[in-house]
Short mmCIF file of C-alpha atoms and ligand atoms in Angstrom, two decimals:
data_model
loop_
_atom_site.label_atom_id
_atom_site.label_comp_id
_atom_site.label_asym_id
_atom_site.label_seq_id
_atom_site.Cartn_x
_atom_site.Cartn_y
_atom_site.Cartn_z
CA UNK A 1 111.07 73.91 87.67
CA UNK A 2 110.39 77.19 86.06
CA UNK A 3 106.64 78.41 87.93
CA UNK A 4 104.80 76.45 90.04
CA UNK A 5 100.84 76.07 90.06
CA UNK A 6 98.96 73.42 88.82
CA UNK A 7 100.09 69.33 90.10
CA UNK A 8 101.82 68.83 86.81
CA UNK A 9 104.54 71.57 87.72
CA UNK A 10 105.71 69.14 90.18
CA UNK A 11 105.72 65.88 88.09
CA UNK A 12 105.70 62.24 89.54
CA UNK A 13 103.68 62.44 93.20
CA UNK A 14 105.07 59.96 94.55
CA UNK A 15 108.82 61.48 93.67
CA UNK A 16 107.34 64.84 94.88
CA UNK A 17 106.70 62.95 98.83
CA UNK A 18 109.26 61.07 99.00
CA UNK A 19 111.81 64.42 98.63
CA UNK A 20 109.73 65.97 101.02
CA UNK A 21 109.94 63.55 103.67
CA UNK A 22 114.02 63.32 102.94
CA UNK A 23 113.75 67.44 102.97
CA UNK A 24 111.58 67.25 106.05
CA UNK A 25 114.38 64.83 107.48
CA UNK A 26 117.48 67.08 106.76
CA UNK A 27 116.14 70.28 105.84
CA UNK A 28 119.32 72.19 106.57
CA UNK A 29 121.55 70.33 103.95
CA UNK A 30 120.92 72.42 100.99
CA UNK A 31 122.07 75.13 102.52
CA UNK A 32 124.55 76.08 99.42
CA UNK A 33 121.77 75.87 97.16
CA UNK A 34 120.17 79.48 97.51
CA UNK A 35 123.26 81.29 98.59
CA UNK A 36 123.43 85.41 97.64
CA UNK A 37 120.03 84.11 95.82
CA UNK A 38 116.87 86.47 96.48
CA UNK A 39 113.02 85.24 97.37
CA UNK A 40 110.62 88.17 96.65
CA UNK A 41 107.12 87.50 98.45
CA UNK A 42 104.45 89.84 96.82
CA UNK A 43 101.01 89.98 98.90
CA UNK A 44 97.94 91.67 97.95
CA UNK A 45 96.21 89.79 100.56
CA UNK A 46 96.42 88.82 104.69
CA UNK A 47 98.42 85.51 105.42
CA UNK A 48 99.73 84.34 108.07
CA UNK A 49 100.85 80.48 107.62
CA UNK A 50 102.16 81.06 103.70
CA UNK A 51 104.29 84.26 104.81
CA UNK A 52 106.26 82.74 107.53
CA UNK A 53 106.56 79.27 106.05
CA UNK A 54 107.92 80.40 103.18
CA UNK A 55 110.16 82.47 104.17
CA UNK A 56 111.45 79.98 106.97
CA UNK A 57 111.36 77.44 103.93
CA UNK A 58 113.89 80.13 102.06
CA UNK A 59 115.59 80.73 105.18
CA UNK A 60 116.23 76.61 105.51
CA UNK A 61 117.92 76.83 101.52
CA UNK A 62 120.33 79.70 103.04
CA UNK A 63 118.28 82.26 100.59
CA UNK A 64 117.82 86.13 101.64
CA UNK A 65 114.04 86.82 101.37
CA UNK A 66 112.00 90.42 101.16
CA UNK A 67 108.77 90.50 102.31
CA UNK A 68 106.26 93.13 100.15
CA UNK A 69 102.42 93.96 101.38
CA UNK A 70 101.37 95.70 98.14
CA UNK A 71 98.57 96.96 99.71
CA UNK A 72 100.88 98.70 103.14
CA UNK A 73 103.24 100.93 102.17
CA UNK A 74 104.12 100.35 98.64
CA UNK A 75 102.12 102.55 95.48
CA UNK A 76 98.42 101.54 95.17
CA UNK A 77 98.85 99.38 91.36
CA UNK A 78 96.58 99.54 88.52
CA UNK A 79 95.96 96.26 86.67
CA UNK A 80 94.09 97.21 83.79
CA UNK A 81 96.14 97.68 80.89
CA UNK A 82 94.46 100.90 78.67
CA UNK A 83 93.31 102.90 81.59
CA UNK A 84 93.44 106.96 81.66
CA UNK A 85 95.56 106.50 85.19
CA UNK A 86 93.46 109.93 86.61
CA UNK A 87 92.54 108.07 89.77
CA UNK A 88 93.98 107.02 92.79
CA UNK A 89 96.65 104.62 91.45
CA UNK A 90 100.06 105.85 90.49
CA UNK A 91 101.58 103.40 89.35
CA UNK A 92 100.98 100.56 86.76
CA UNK A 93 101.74 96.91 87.44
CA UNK A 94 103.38 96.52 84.10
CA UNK A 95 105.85 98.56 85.16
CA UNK A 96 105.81 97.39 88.85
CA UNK A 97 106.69 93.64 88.17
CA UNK A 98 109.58 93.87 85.67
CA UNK A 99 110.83 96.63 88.73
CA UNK A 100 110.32 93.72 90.94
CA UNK A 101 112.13 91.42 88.83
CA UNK A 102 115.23 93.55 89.45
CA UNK A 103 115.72 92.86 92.83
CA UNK A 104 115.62 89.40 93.04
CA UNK A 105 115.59 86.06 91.63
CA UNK A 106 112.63 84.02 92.52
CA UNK A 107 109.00 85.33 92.92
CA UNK A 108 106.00 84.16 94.89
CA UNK A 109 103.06 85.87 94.19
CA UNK A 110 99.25 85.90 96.37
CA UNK A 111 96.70 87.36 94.94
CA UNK A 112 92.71 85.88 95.34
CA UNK A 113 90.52 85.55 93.29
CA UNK A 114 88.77 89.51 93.34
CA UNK A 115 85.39 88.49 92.08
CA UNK A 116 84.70 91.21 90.31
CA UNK A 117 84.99 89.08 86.42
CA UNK A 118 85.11 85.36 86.60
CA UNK A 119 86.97 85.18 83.02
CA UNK A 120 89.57 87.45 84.87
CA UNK A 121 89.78 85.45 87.66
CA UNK A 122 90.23 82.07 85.90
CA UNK A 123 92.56 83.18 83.55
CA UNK A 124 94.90 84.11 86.48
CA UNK A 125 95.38 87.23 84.48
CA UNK A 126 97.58 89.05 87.89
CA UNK A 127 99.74 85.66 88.02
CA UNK A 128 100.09 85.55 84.15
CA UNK A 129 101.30 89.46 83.74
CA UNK A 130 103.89 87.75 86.99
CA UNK A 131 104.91 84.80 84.80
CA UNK A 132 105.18 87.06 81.86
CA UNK A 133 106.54 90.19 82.93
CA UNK A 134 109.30 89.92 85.59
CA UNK A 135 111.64 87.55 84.03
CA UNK A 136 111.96 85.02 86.36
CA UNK A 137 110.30 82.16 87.81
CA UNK A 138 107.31 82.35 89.47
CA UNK A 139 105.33 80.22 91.83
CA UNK A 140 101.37 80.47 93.65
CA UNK A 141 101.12 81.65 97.33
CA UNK A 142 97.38 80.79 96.46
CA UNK A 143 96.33 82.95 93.37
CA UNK A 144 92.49 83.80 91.56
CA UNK A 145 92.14 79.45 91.48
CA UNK A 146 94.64 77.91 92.80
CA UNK A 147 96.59 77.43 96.23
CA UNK A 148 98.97 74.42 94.85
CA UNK A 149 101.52 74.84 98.48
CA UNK A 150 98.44 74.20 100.62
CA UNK A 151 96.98 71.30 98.82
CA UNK A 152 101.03 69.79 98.62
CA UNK A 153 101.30 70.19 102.32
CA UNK A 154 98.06 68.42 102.98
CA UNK A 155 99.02 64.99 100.22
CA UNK A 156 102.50 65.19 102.22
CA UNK A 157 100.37 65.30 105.35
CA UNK A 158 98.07 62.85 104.72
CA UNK A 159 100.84 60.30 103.25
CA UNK A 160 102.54 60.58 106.56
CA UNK A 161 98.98 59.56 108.63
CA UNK A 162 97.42 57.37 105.93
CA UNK A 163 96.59 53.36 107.46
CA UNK A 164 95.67 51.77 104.15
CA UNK A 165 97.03 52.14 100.88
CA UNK A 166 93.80 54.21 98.97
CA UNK A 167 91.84 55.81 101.71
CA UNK A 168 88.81 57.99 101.08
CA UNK A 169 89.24 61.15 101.38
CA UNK A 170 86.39 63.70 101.51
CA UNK A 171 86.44 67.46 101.11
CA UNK A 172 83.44 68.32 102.29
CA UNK A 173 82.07 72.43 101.66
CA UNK A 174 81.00 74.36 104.96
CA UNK A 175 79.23 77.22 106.40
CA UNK A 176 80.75 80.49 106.35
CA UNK A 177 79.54 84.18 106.87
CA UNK A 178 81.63 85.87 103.76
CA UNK A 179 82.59 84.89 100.39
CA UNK A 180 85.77 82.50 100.20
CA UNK A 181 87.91 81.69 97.09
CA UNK A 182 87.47 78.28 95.44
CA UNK A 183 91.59 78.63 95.55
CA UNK A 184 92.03 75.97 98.36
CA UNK A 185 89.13 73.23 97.26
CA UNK A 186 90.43 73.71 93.17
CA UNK A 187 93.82 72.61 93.97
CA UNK A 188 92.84 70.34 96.47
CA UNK A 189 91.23 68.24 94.14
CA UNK A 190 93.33 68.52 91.39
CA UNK A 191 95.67 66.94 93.81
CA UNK A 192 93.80 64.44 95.52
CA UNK A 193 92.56 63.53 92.00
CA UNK A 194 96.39 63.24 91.24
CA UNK A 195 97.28 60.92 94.10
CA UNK A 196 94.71 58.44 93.12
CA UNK A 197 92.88 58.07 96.54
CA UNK A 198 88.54 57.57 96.84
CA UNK A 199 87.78 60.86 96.93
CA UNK A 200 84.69 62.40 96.89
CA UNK A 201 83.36 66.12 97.17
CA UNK A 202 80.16 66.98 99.36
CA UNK A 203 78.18 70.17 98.85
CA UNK A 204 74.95 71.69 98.99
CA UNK A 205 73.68 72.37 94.79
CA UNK A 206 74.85 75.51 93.71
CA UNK A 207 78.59 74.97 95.16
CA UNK A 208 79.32 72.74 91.96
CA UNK A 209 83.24 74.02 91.36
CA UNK A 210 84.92 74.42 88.01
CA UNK A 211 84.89 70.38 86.32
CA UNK A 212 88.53 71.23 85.18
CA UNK A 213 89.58 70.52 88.95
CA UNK A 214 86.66 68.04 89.74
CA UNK A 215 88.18 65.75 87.32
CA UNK A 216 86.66 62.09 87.77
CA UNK A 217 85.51 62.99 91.70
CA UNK A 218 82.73 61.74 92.95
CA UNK A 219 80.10 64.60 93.77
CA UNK A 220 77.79 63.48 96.61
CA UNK A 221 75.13 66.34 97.87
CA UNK A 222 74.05 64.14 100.54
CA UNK A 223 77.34 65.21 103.41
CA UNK A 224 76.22 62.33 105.65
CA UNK A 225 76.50 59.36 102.88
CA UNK A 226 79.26 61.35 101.88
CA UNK A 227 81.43 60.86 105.16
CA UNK A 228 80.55 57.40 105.80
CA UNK A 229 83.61 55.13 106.08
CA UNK A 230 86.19 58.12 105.51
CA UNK A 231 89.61 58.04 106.25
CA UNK A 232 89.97 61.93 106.13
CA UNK A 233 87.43 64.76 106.10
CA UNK A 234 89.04 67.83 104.31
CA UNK A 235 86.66 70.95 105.28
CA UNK A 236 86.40 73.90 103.58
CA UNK A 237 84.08 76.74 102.89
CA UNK A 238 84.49 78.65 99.15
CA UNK A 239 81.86 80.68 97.28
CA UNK A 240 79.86 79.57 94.77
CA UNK A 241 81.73 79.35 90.81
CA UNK A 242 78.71 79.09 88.61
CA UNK A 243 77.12 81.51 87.00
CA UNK A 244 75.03 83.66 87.23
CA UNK A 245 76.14 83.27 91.19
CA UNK A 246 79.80 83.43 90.72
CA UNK A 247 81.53 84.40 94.32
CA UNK A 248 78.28 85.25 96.14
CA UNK A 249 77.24 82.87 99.79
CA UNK A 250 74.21 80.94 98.47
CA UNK A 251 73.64 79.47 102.17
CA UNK A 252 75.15 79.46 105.49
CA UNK A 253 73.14 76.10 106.84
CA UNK A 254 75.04 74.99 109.84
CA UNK A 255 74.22 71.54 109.50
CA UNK A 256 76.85 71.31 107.24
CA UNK A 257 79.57 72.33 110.11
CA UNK A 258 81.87 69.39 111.38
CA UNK A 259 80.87 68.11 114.72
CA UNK A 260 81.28 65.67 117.01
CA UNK A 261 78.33 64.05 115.58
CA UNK A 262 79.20 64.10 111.58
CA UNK A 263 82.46 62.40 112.77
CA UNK A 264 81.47 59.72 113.95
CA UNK A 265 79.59 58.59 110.24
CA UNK A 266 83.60 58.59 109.36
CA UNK A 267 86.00 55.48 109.81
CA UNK A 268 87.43 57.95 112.65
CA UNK A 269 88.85 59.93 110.14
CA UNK A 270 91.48 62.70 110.36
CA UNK A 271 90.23 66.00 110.06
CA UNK A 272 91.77 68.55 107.97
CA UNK A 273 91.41 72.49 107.44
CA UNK A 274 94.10 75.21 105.31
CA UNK A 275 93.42 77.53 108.24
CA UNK A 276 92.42 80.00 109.07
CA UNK A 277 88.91 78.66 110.34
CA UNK A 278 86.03 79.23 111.86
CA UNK A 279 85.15 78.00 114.69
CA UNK A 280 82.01 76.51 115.39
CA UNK A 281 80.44 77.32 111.44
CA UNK A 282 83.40 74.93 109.62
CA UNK A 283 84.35 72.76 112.74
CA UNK A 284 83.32 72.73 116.68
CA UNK A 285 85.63 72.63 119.20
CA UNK A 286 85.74 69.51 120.05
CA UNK A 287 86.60 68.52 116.17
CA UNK A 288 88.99 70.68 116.10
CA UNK A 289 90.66 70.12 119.55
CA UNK A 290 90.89 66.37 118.91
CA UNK A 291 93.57 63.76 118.72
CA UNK A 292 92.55 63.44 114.90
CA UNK A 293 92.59 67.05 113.90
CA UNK A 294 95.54 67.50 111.82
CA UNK A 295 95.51 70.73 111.32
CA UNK A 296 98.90 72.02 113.16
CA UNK A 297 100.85 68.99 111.43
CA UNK A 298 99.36 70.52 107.99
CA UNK A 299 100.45 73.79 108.44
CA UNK A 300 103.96 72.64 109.90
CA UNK A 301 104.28 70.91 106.30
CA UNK A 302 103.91 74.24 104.74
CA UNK A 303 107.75 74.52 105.31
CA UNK A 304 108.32 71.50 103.50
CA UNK A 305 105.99 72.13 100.08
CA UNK A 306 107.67 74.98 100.45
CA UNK A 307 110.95 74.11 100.65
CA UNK A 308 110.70 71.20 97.96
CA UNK A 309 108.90 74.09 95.39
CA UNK A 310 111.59 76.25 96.08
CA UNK A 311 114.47 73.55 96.17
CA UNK A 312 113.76 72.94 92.47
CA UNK A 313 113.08 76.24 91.22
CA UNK A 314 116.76 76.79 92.40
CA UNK A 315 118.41 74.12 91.19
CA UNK A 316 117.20 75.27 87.83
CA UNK A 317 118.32 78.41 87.49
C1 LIG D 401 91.34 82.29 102.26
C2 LIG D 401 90.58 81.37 101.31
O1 LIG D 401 89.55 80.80 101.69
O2 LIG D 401 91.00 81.23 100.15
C3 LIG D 401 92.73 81.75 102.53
C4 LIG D 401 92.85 80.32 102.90
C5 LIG D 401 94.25 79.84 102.95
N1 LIG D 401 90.65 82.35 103.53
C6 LIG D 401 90.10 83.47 104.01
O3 LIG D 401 90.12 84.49 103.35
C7 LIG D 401 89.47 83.40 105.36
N1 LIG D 402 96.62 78.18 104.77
C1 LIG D 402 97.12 79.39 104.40
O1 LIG D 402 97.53 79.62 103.26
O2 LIG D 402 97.13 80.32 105.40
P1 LIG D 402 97.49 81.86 105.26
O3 LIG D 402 96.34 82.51 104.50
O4 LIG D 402 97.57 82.35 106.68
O5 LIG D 402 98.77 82.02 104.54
#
């Protein structure tokens, strides 16, 4: 595997869990696999969960692993290609990733959506000048539209709890104060859409996302027929995608939060959240706090998306 976004990148699903569960089981035997090899982690935004599993994921494949915040400490970059560079930016990121490239031999790249033009955004143009530009593989630390680690770790995570075969799955939208990415719900349904389960998406009009990830979901606006009988209740806030509203908060109604109450409409479903979350707008305490919340277990399978992304892209080189 060569770069590492979209569900196809990682071929047969059920291939994909099954050497995640052996990699979860022995994850120090492939140890040989990225020795004197190099992991370059670019951020242009916060993380917490992505930065140290993937490095502890690199760590596990005996790979050495630098860490850059583009934004603390390195030169402020300038993405446009054509401008008169008379500002505050000195230096250009054409020049910046093929410099990167140097130093190392695999490249994970985060970089959100900026909101600033939608075509720019969803033609992963930052990713793309990654992919074309440094010379070697590339994978998604959750780019403009996609966070493809997140939504592996939650299949692998929801294949471990699963009771029945196909269980419904909902990602349901919820309140938050400032704009959010569609990054995390994209993916996620590309992938749930991928694994075959029920799965439906809940969310007030105006949160429609892009129909290239929607697929053949069902799109319920009604969150309380929406939850009935789940198995799992993936929450989620993101801003709205359609124009002429692209990334602006259209509504911050708390009844959409996950409580106590919306829970029970579930088959006592799991609950799930990418963290980090709000408390008490996406999920109340007690949701949260309970013997179904999944959400440690999700981010402790970080490691192992990672580690099975990064497991391939080396055995490739
Ligand atoms: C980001 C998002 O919603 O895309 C990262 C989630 C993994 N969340 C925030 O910025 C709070
Ligand atoms: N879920 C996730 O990607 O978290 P971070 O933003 O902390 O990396």
């Amino acid at each position: 595997m060569r770069y590492f976004k979209s569900v196809s990148d990682i071929g047969d699903l059920s291939a994909a869990v099954k050497e995640a569960l052996d990699v979860k089981a022995r994850r120090f035997d492939f140890k040989h696999l990225g020795e004197n090899k190099t992991l370059l982690m670019i951020f242009f935004n916060s993380s917490l969960r992505t930065r140290l599993s993937t490095q502890k994921a690199a760590m596990n494949l005996g790979m050495n692993v630098i860490v850059l915040d583009v934004n603390q400490g390195a030169w402020k970059l300038e993405t446009e290609r054509g401008v008169i560079m008379d500002g505050d930016k000195p230096e250009h990121l054409l020049e910046a990733i093929p410099v990167m490239g140097c130093y190392c031999d695999v490249i994970g790249v985060r970089s959100f959506a900026r909101f600033e033009n939608k075509r720019d955004d969803y033609e992963e143009k930052i990713l793309n000048q990654f992919i074309r530009y440094s010379g070697r593989p590339v994978f998604a630390m959750e780019t403009a539209t996609v966070h493809p680690l997140q939504s592996f770790a939650d299949l692998i995570t929801i294949e471990e709890h699963k009771a029945v075969e196909r269980p419904k799955v909902v990602l349901t939208w919820a309140p938050h104060p400032k704009a959010l990415p569609q990054a995390v719900p994209n993916s996620f349904a590309e992938w749930m859409n991928a694994a075959g389960y029920d799965f439906v998406i809940t969310h007030p009009k105006g949160y429609e996302l892009d129909p290239q990830f929607v697929g053949n979901a069902r799109v319920e606006y009604d969150q309380d027929r929406a939850l009935e009988g789940a198995d799992f209740v993936y929450a989620k806030n993101w801003s709205a995608f359609a124009d002429p509203n692209y990334g602006k908060v259209l509504c911050t109604d708390r009844s959409w939060t996950i409580t106590t109450e919306k829970m029970a409409l579930t088959n006592n479903a799991y609950f799930m959240h990418c963290l980090p979350v709000r408390r008490n707008m996406i999920v109340s305490d007690d949701v949260i706090e309970s013997e179904r919340s999944l959400v440690i277990p999700e981010a402790a399978n970080r490691e192992i998306s990672a580690q099975v992304v990064l497991k391939r892209i080396l055995e490739s080189l």
